[in-house]
Amino acid sequence: MKCPYCGHLDSRVIDSRISKDKTITRRRRECDACQRRFTTYERIELMLPMLIKKDGRREPWDRGKIVAGLEKACEKLAVSMTDIDAFVDNIEQKLQDYGGKEIPTSQIGEWVMEALPALDEVAYVRFASVYRQFKDVNEFMDELKLFLGERGKH
């Protein structure tokens, strides 16, 4: 593993720990050259479908993009990175279960929209305002009324 400090390619593992859900291994490493320590994370590489963007382009799944979007939606809210990671793990599981070779990004957006209110309602409204690309305040208000109506049923 390449040292992030000096670029040397050899390091040794000092400590390994498995996450609570047993899907990620955290490794504490020490560089053989500079003796500085750093942490790496291992997770299973999933065989996920290619994403079909709105404009028809295809691109591979990028966990970082959805995490970044959720971090922005959850900014200054009581939502931990652990909660966001678990949320994205759930989306990745849906992608794995999907079974097809390709999936429209709109489907992933809908999965996020369906599950996000349970994570945080303010995050849902923030995410919806970007995801739905409202043309004006009235469209935004219509979505909000729909959400409040659904919330009242539960």
Coordinates of N, CA, C and O in Angstrom, one line a residue:
M1 N 0.9 -1.2 0.0 CA 0.0 0.0 0.0 C 0.9 1.2 0.0 O 1.8 1.3 0.8
K2 N 0.6 2.1 -0.9 CA 1.4 3.4 -1.0 C 1.2 4.3 0.1 O 0.1 4.6 0.5
C3 N 2.3 4.7 0.7 CA 2.3 5.7 1.9 C 1.8 7.0 1.4 O 2.3 7.6 0.4
P4 N 0.8 7.6 2.1 CA 0.3 8.9 1.6 C 1.2 10.0 2.0 O 1.1 11.2 1.5
Y5 N 2.2 9.8 2.8 CA 3.2 10.8 3.2 C 4.4 10.9 2.4 O 4.8 11.9 1.9
C6 N 5.1 9.7 2.1 CA 6.3 9.7 1.4 C 6.2 9.0 0.0 O 7.2 9.0 -0.8
G7 N 5.1 8.2 -0.2 CA 4.9 7.5 -1.5 C 5.6 6.2 -1.6 O 5.5 5.5 -2.6
H8 N 6.3 5.8 -0.5 CA 6.9 4.4 -0.5 C 5.8 3.4 -0.6 O 4.7 3.5 -0.1
L9 N 6.1 2.3 -1.3 CA 5.1 1.3 -1.6 C 5.0 0.1 -0.6 O 4.1 -0.7 -0.7
D10 N 5.9 0.1 0.4 CA 5.8 -1.0 1.3 C 5.4 -0.5 2.7 O 5.9 0.5 3.2
S11 N 4.4 -1.1 3.3 CA 4.0 -0.8 4.7 C 3.6 -2.1 5.3 O 3.3 -3.1 4.6
R12 N 3.5 -2.1 6.6 CA 3.0 -3.3 7.3 C 1.8 -3.0 8.1 O 1.6 -1.8 8.6
V13 N 0.9 -4.0 8.3 CA -0.3 -3.8 9.0 C 0.0 -4.0 10.5 O 0.6 -5.0 10.9
I14 N -0.4 -3.0 11.3 CA -0.2 -3.0 12.7 C -1.4 -3.5 13.4 O -1.3 -4.2 14.4
D15 N -2.6 -3.2 12.9 CA -3.9 -3.6 13.5 C -5.0 -3.7 12.5 O -5.0 -2.9 11.6
S16 N -5.8 -4.6 12.6 CA -7.0 -4.8 11.7 C -8.3 -4.9 12.6 O -8.2 -5.7 13.6
R17 N -9.3 -4.3 12.2 CA -10.6 -4.4 12.9 C -11.7 -4.5 11.9 O -11.7 -3.8 10.8
I18 N -12.7 -5.3 12.1 CA -13.8 -5.4 11.3 C -15.0 -4.6 11.8 O -15.2 -4.5 13.0
S19 N -15.7 -3.9 10.9 CA -16.8 -3.1 11.3 C -17.9 -3.9 12.0 O -18.0 -5.2 11.8
K20 N -18.8 -3.2 12.7 CA -19.9 -3.9 13.4 C -20.7 -4.8 12.4 O -21.1 -5.9 12.8
D21 N -21.0 -4.3 11.2 CA -21.8 -5.1 10.3 C -21.0 -6.1 9.5 O -21.5 -6.7 8.6
K22 N -19.7 -6.1 9.7 CA -18.7 -7.1 9.1 C -18.6 -6.9 7.6 O -18.3 -7.9 6.9
T23 N -18.7 -5.7 7.1 CA -18.6 -5.4 5.7 C -17.3 -4.6 5.4 O -17.0 -4.5 4.2
I24 N -16.7 -4.0 6.4 CA -15.5 -3.2 6.1 C -14.4 -3.6 7.1 O -14.7 -3.8 8.3
T25 N -13.2 -3.7 6.6 CA -12.1 -3.9 7.5 C -11.2 -2.7 7.5 O -10.8 -2.1 6.5
R26 N -11.0 -2.2 8.7 CA -10.1 -1.0 9.0 C -8.7 -1.5 9.3 O -8.6 -2.4 10.2
R27 N -7.7 -1.1 8.6 CA -6.4 -1.5 8.9 C -5.5 -0.3 9.2 O -5.5 0.7 8.5
R28 N -4.8 -0.4 10.3 CA -3.8 0.6 10.7 C -2.5 0.1 10.2 O -2.1 -1.0 10.4
R29 N -1.8 1.0 9.4 CA -0.5 0.6 8.8 C 0.6 1.5 9.2 O 0.4 2.7 9.5
E30 N 1.8 1.0 9.0 CA 3.0 1.8 9.3 C 3.9 1.7 8.0 O 4.2 0.6 7.6
C31 N 4.4 2.8 7.5 CA 5.2 2.9 6.3 C 6.6 2.3 6.7 O 7.2 2.7 7.8
D32 N 7.2 1.4 5.9 CA 8.5 0.9 6.2 C 9.6 1.9 6.0 O 10.7 1.8 6.6
A33 N 9.4 3.0 5.2 CA 10.4 4.0 4.9 C 10.4 5.1 5.9 O 11.4 5.4 6.6
C34 N 9.2 5.8 6.1 CA 9.2 7.0 7.0 C 8.6 6.7 8.4 O 8.6 7.6 9.2
Q35 N 8.1 5.5 8.6 CA 7.5 5.0 9.9 C 6.3 5.8 10.3 O 5.8 5.7 11.5
R36 N 5.7 6.6 9.4 CA 4.4 7.3 9.7 C 3.3 6.3 9.6 O 3.3 5.3 8.8
R37 N 2.2 6.5 10.4 CA 1.1 5.6 10.4 C -0.1 6.2 9.6 O -0.3 7.4 9.6
F38 N -0.9 5.3 9.0 CA -2.1 5.7 8.3 C -3.1 4.6 8.3 O -2.8 3.5 8.6
T39 N -4.3 4.9 8.0 CA -5.4 4.0 8.0 C -6.0 3.7 6.6 O -6.1 4.6 5.8
T40 N -6.3 2.5 6.4 CA -6.9 2.1 5.1 C -8.2 1.3 5.4 O -8.3 0.8 6.5
Y41 N -9.1 1.3 4.5 CA -10.4 0.6 4.7 C -10.6 -0.3 3.5 O -10.4 0.1 2.3
E42 N -11.0 -1.5 3.8 CA -11.3 -2.5 2.7 C -12.8 -2.8 2.8 O -13.4 -3.0 3.8
R43 N -13.4 -2.8 1.6 CA -14.8 -3.3 1.5 C -14.9 -4.1 0.2 O -14.1 -4.0 -0.7
I44 N -15.9 -5.0 0.2 CA -16.1 -5.9 -0.9 C -16.4 -5.1 -2.1 O -17.3 -4.1 -2.1
E45 N -15.8 -5.4 -3.2 CA -16.2 -4.8 -4.5 C -17.4 -5.4 -5.0 O -17.4 -6.6 -5.3
L46 N -18.5 -4.6 -5.2 CA -19.7 -5.2 -5.6 C -19.8 -5.1 -7.1 O -19.3 -4.1 -7.7
M47 N -20.5 -6.0 -7.7 CA -20.7 -6.0 -9.2 C -22.1 -5.3 -9.4 O -23.1 -5.9 -9.2
L48 N -22.0 -4.0 -9.6 CA -23.2 -3.2 -9.7 C -23.5 -2.8 -11.1 O -22.6 -2.7 -11.9
P49 N -24.8 -2.6 -11.4 CA -25.1 -2.2 -12.8 C -24.5 -0.8 -13.2 O -24.3 0.0 -12.4
M50 N -24.3 -0.6 -14.5 CA -23.9 0.7 -15.0 C -25.1 1.6 -14.9 O -26.3 1.2 -15.0
L51 N -24.8 2.9 -14.7 CA -25.8 3.9 -14.5 C -26.1 4.6 -15.8 O -25.1 4.9 -16.6
I52 N -27.4 4.8 -16.1 CA -27.7 5.5 -17.3 C -28.2 6.9 -16.9 O -29.2 7.1 -16.2
K53 N -27.4 7.9 -17.3 CA -27.7 9.3 -16.9 C -28.8 9.8 -17.7 O -29.2 9.3 -18.7
K54 N -29.4 11.0 -17.3 CA -30.5 11.6 -18.0 C -30.2 11.8 -19.5 O -31.1 11.7 -20.3
D55 N -28.9 12.2 -19.8 CA -28.6 12.5 -21.2 C -28.2 11.3 -22.0 O -27.7 11.4 -23.1
G56 N -28.3 10.1 -21.4 CA -28.0 8.8 -22.1 C -26.6 8.3 -21.9 O -26.3 7.1 -22.2
R57 N -25.7 9.1 -21.3 CA -24.4 8.6 -21.0 C -24.4 7.5 -20.0 O -25.3 7.4 -19.2
R58 N -23.5 6.6 -20.1 CA -23.3 5.5 -19.1 C -22.1 5.8 -18.3 O -21.1 6.2 -18.8
E59 N -22.2 5.5 -17.0 CA -21.1 5.6 -16.1 C -21.2 4.6 -15.0 O -22.3 4.2 -14.6
P60 N -20.1 4.2 -14.4 CA -20.1 3.2 -13.3 C -20.6 3.9 -12.0 O -20.6 5.1 -11.8
W61 N -21.1 3.1 -11.1 CA -21.6 3.5 -9.8 C -20.4 4.2 -9.1 O -19.3 3.7 -9.1
D62 N -20.7 5.3 -8.4 CA -19.7 6.0 -7.7 C -20.3 6.3 -6.3 O -21.0 7.3 -6.2
R63 N -19.9 5.5 -5.3 CA -20.5 5.7 -4.0 C -20.2 7.1 -3.4 O -21.1 7.7 -2.8
G64 N -19.1 7.7 -3.8 CA -18.7 9.0 -3.3 C -19.7 10.1 -3.7 O -19.9 11.0 -3.0
K65 N -20.3 10.0 -4.9 CA -21.2 11.0 -5.4 C -22.5 11.0 -4.5 O -22.9 12.1 -4.2
I66 N -23.0 9.9 -4.2 CA -24.2 9.9 -3.4 C -23.9 10.3 -2.0 O -24.7 11.0 -1.3
V67 N -22.8 9.9 -1.5 CA -22.4 10.3 -0.1 C -22.2 11.8 -0.1 O -22.7 12.4 0.9
A68 N -21.6 12.4 -1.1 CA -21.4 13.8 -1.1 C -22.8 14.6 -1.2 O -23.0 15.6 -0.5
G69 N -23.7 14.0 -2.0 CA -25.0 14.6 -2.1 C -25.8 14.6 -0.7 O -26.4 15.5 -0.3
L70 N -25.6 13.4 -0.1 CA -26.3 13.3 1.2 C -25.6 14.1 2.3 O -26.3 14.7 3.2
E71 N -24.3 14.3 2.3 CA -23.6 15.1 3.2 C -24.1 16.6 3.1 O -24.3 17.3 4.1
K72 N -24.3 17.0 1.8 CA -24.8 18.4 1.6 C -26.2 18.5 2.1 O -26.5 19.5 2.7
A73 N -27.0 17.5 1.8 CA -28.4 17.6 2.3 C -28.5 17.5 3.8 O -29.5 18.1 4.4
C74 N -27.6 16.9 4.4 CA -27.6 16.7 5.9 C -26.7 17.7 6.7 O -26.6 17.6 7.9
E75 N -26.2 18.7 5.9 CA -25.3 19.7 6.5 C -26.0 20.4 7.7 O -27.1 20.8 7.6
K76 N -25.3 20.4 8.8 CA -25.8 21.1 10.1 C -27.0 20.4 10.6 O -27.8 21.1 11.4
L77 N -27.2 19.1 10.3 CA -28.3 18.4 10.9 C -27.7 17.3 11.8 O -26.5 17.0 11.7
A78 N -28.6 16.7 12.6 CA -28.1 15.6 13.5 C -28.1 14.3 12.8 O -28.7 13.3 13.3
V79 N -27.3 14.2 11.7 CA -27.2 13.0 10.9 C -25.7 12.7 10.9 O -24.9 13.5 10.4
S80 N -25.3 11.5 11.4 CA -23.9 11.1 11.5 C -23.4 10.5 10.2 O -24.2 10.1 9.4
M81 N -22.1 10.5 10.0 CA -21.5 9.8 8.9 C -21.9 8.3 8.9 O -22.1 7.7 7.8
T82 N -22.0 7.8 10.1 CA -22.4 6.4 10.2 C -23.8 6.2 9.6 O -24.0 5.2 8.9
D83 N -24.7 7.1 9.9 CA -26.1 7.0 9.4 C -26.0 7.2 7.8 O -26.7 6.4 7.1
I84 N -25.2 8.1 7.3 CA -25.1 8.3 5.9 C -24.6 7.0 5.2 O -25.1 6.5 4.2
D85 N -23.5 6.5 5.8 CA -22.9 5.2 5.3 C -23.9 4.1 5.2 O -24.0 3.3 4.3
A86 N -24.7 3.9 6.3 CA -25.7 2.9 6.4 C -26.7 3.1 5.3 O -27.2 2.1 4.7
F87 N -27.1 4.3 5.1 CA -28.1 4.7 4.1 C -27.6 4.3 2.7 O -28.3 3.7 1.9
V88 N -26.4 4.7 2.4 CA -25.8 4.3 1.1 C -25.6 2.8 1.0 O -25.8 2.3 -0.1
D89 N -25.2 2.2 2.1 CA -25.1 0.7 2.0 C -26.4 0.1 1.6 O -26.5 -0.9 0.8
N90 N -27.5 0.6 2.1 CA -28.9 0.2 1.7 C -29.2 0.4 0.2 O -29.7 -0.5 -0.4
I91 N -28.8 1.5 -0.3 CA -28.9 1.8 -1.7 C -28.1 0.8 -2.6 O -28.6 0.3 -3.6
E92 N -26.9 0.6 -2.1 CA -26.0 -0.4 -2.8 C -26.6 -1.8 -2.8 O -26.5 -2.5 -3.8
Q93 N -27.2 -2.1 -1.7 CA -27.9 -3.5 -1.6 C -29.0 -3.5 -2.6 O -29.2 -4.6 -3.3
K94 N -29.8 -2.5 -2.7 CA -30.9 -2.4 -3.7 C -30.3 -2.6 -5.2 O -30.9 -3.2 -6.0
L95 N -29.2 -1.9 -5.4 CA -28.5 -2.0 -6.7 C -28.1 -3.4 -7.0 O -28.3 -3.9 -8.1
Q96 N -27.6 -4.1 -6.0 CA -27.1 -5.5 -6.1 C -28.3 -6.4 -6.4 O -28.3 -7.2 -7.2
D97 N -29.4 -6.1 -5.7 CA -30.6 -6.9 -5.8 C -31.3 -6.7 -7.1 O -32.1 -7.5 -7.6
Y98 N -31.1 -5.5 -7.7 CA -31.8 -5.1 -9.0 C -31.6 -6.2 -10.1 O -32.5 -6.5 -10.8
G99 N -30.3 -6.6 -10.2 CA -30.1 -7.7 -11.1 C -29.8 -7.4 -12.6 O -29.2 -8.2 -13.3
G100 N -30.2 -6.2 -13.0 CA -30.0 -5.8 -14.4 C -28.5 -5.3 -14.6 O -27.8 -5.1 -13.7
K101 N -28.1 -5.2 -15.9 CA -26.8 -4.8 -16.2 C -26.7 -3.2 -16.2 O -25.6 -2.7 -16.1
E102 N -27.9 -2.6 -16.4 CA -27.9 -1.1 -16.4 C -29.1 -0.7 -15.6 O -30.1 -1.4 -15.6
I103 N -29.0 0.6 -15.1 CA -30.2 1.1 -14.3 C -30.2 2.6 -14.5 O -29.1 3.3 -14.5
P104 N -31.3 3.2 -14.8 CA -31.4 4.7 -14.9 C -31.1 5.4 -13.5 O -31.6 4.9 -12.5
T105 N -30.4 6.4 -13.6 CA -30.1 7.2 -12.3 C -31.4 7.6 -11.7 O -31.4 7.8 -10.5
S106 N -32.4 7.8 -12.5 CA -33.7 8.3 -11.9 C -34.3 7.3 -10.9 O -34.9 7.6 -9.9
Q107 N -34.0 6.0 -11.2 CA -34.5 4.9 -10.2 C -33.7 5.1 -8.9 O -34.4 5.0 -7.8
I108 N -32.5 5.3 -9.0 CA -31.7 5.5 -7.7 C -32.2 6.7 -7.0 O -32.3 6.7 -5.8
G109 N -32.4 7.8 -7.7 CA -33.0 9.0 -7.1 C -34.3 8.7 -6.4 O -34.5 9.3 -5.3
E110 N -35.1 7.9 -7.0 CA -36.4 7.6 -6.4 C -36.2 6.8 -5.1 O -36.9 7.0 -4.1
W111 N -35.3 5.8 -5.1 CA -35.0 5.1 -3.9 C -34.5 6.0 -2.8 O -34.9 5.8 -1.7
V112 N -33.7 7.0 -3.1 CA -33.2 7.9 -2.1 C -34.4 8.7 -1.6 O -34.5 8.9 -0.4
M113 N -35.2 9.2 -2.5 CA -36.4 10.0 -2.1 C -37.3 9.2 -1.2 O -37.9 9.8 -0.3
E114 N -37.5 7.9 -1.5 CA -38.4 7.1 -0.7 C -37.9 6.9 0.7 O -38.6 6.9 1.7
A115 N -36.6 6.7 0.8 CA -36.0 6.4 2.1 C -35.5 7.6 3.0 O -35.4 7.5 4.2
L116 N -35.3 8.7 2.3 CA -34.7 9.8 3.0 C -35.5 10.4 4.1 O -35.0 10.8 5.2
P117 N -36.8 10.5 4.0 CA -37.6 11.0 5.2 C -37.4 10.3 6.5 O -37.4 10.9 7.5
A118 N -37.1 9.0 6.4 CA -36.8 8.3 7.6 C -35.5 8.7 8.3 O -35.3 8.6 9.5
L119 N -34.5 9.1 7.4 CA -33.2 9.5 7.9 C -33.3 10.9 8.5 O -32.9 11.1 9.7
D120 N -33.9 11.8 7.8 CA -34.1 13.2 8.3 C -35.0 14.0 7.3 O -34.8 14.0 6.1
E121 N -36.1 14.5 7.8 CA -37.1 15.2 7.0 C -36.5 16.5 6.3 O -36.9 16.8 5.2
V122 N -35.7 17.2 7.0 CA -35.1 18.4 6.4 C -34.2 18.0 5.3 O -34.2 18.7 4.2
A123 N -33.4 17.0 5.5 CA -32.5 16.5 4.5 C -33.3 16.1 3.2 O -32.9 16.3 2.1
Y124 N -34.5 15.5 3.5 CA -35.4 15.1 2.4 C -35.8 16.3 1.5 O -35.7 16.3 0.3
V125 N -36.2 17.4 2.2 CA -36.6 18.6 1.5 C -35.4 19.2 0.8 O -35.6 19.6 -0.4
R126 N -34.3 19.2 1.4 CA -33.1 19.8 0.7 C -32.7 18.9 -0.5 O -32.5 19.5 -1.6
F127 N -32.7 17.6 -0.4 CA -32.4 16.7 -1.5 C -33.4 16.9 -2.6 O -33.0 17.0 -3.8
A128 N -34.7 16.9 -2.2 CA -35.7 17.0 -3.2 C -35.6 18.3 -4.0 O -35.8 18.3 -5.2
S129 N -35.2 19.4 -3.4 CA -35.1 20.7 -4.1 C -34.1 20.6 -5.2 O -34.2 21.3 -6.2
V130 N -33.0 19.8 -5.0 CA -32.0 19.7 -6.0 C -32.4 18.6 -7.0 O -32.3 18.8 -8.2
Y131 N -32.8 17.5 -6.5 CA -33.1 16.3 -7.3 C -34.3 16.6 -8.3 O -34.2 16.2 -9.5
R132 N -35.3 17.2 -7.8 CA -36.5 17.4 -8.6 C -36.3 18.6 -9.6 O -37.1 18.8 -10.5
Q133 N -35.3 19.5 -9.4 CA -35.0 20.6 -10.2 C -36.3 21.5 -10.5 O -36.7 21.7 -11.6
F134 N -36.8 21.9 -9.4 CA -38.0 22.8 -9.5 C -37.8 24.0 -10.3 O -36.8 24.7 -10.2
K135 N -38.8 24.3 -11.1 CA -38.7 25.5 -12.0 C -39.1 26.8 -11.2 O -38.6 27.9 -11.6
D136 N -39.9 26.6 -10.2 CA -40.3 27.8 -9.4 C -40.8 27.4 -8.1 O -40.9 26.2 -7.7
V137 N -41.1 28.3 -7.2 CA -41.5 28.1 -5.9 C -42.8 27.2 -5.8 O -43.0 26.4 -4.9
N138 N -43.7 27.5 -6.7 CA -45.0 26.7 -6.7 C -44.7 25.2 -6.9 O -45.4 24.4 -6.2
E139 N -43.8 24.8 -7.8 CA -43.5 23.4 -7.9 C -42.9 22.8 -6.6 O -43.3 21.7 -6.2
F140 N -42.1 23.6 -6.0 CA -41.5 23.2 -4.7 C -42.6 23.0 -3.7 O -42.6 22.1 -2.9
M141 N -43.5 24.0 -3.6 CA -44.6 23.9 -2.6 C -45.5 22.7 -2.9 O -45.9 22.1 -1.9
D142 N -45.7 22.4 -4.2 CA -46.5 21.2 -4.5 C -45.9 19.9 -4.0 O -46.5 19.1 -3.4
E143 N -44.6 19.8 -4.1 CA -43.8 18.7 -3.6 C -43.9 18.6 -2.1 O -44.1 17.6 -1.5
L144 N -43.7 19.8 -1.5 CA -43.8 19.8 0.0 C -45.2 19.4 0.5 O -45.3 18.7 1.5
K145 N -46.2 19.9 -0.1 CA -47.6 19.5 0.3 C -47.8 18.0 0.1 O -48.4 17.4 1.0
L146 N -47.3 17.5 -1.0 CA -47.4 16.0 -1.2 C -46.7 15.3 -0.1 O -47.2 14.3 0.5
F147 N -45.5 15.7 0.3 CA -44.7 15.1 1.3 C -45.4 15.2 2.7 O -45.5 14.2 3.4
L148 N -45.9 16.4 3.0 CA -46.6 16.6 4.3 C -47.9 15.7 4.3 O -48.2 15.2 5.4
G149 N -48.6 15.6 3.2 CA -49.7 14.7 3.1 C -49.4 13.2 3.3 O -50.1 12.5 4.1
E150 N -48.3 12.8 2.8 CA -47.8 11.4 3.0 C -47.4 11.2 4.4 O -47.7 10.2 5.0
R151 N -46.7 12.2 5.0 CA -46.3 12.1 6.4 C -47.5 12.0 7.3 O -47.4 11.2 8.3
G152 N -48.5 12.7 7.0 CA -49.7 12.6 7.8 C -50.4 11.3 7.9 O -51.1 11.0 8.8
K153 N -50.2 10.5 6.8 CA -50.8 9.2 6.7 C -50.1 8.1 7.6 O -50.7 7.1 7.9
H154 N -48.9 8.4 8.0 CA -48.1 7.4 8.8 C -48.2 7.6 10.2 O -48.3 8.6 10.8

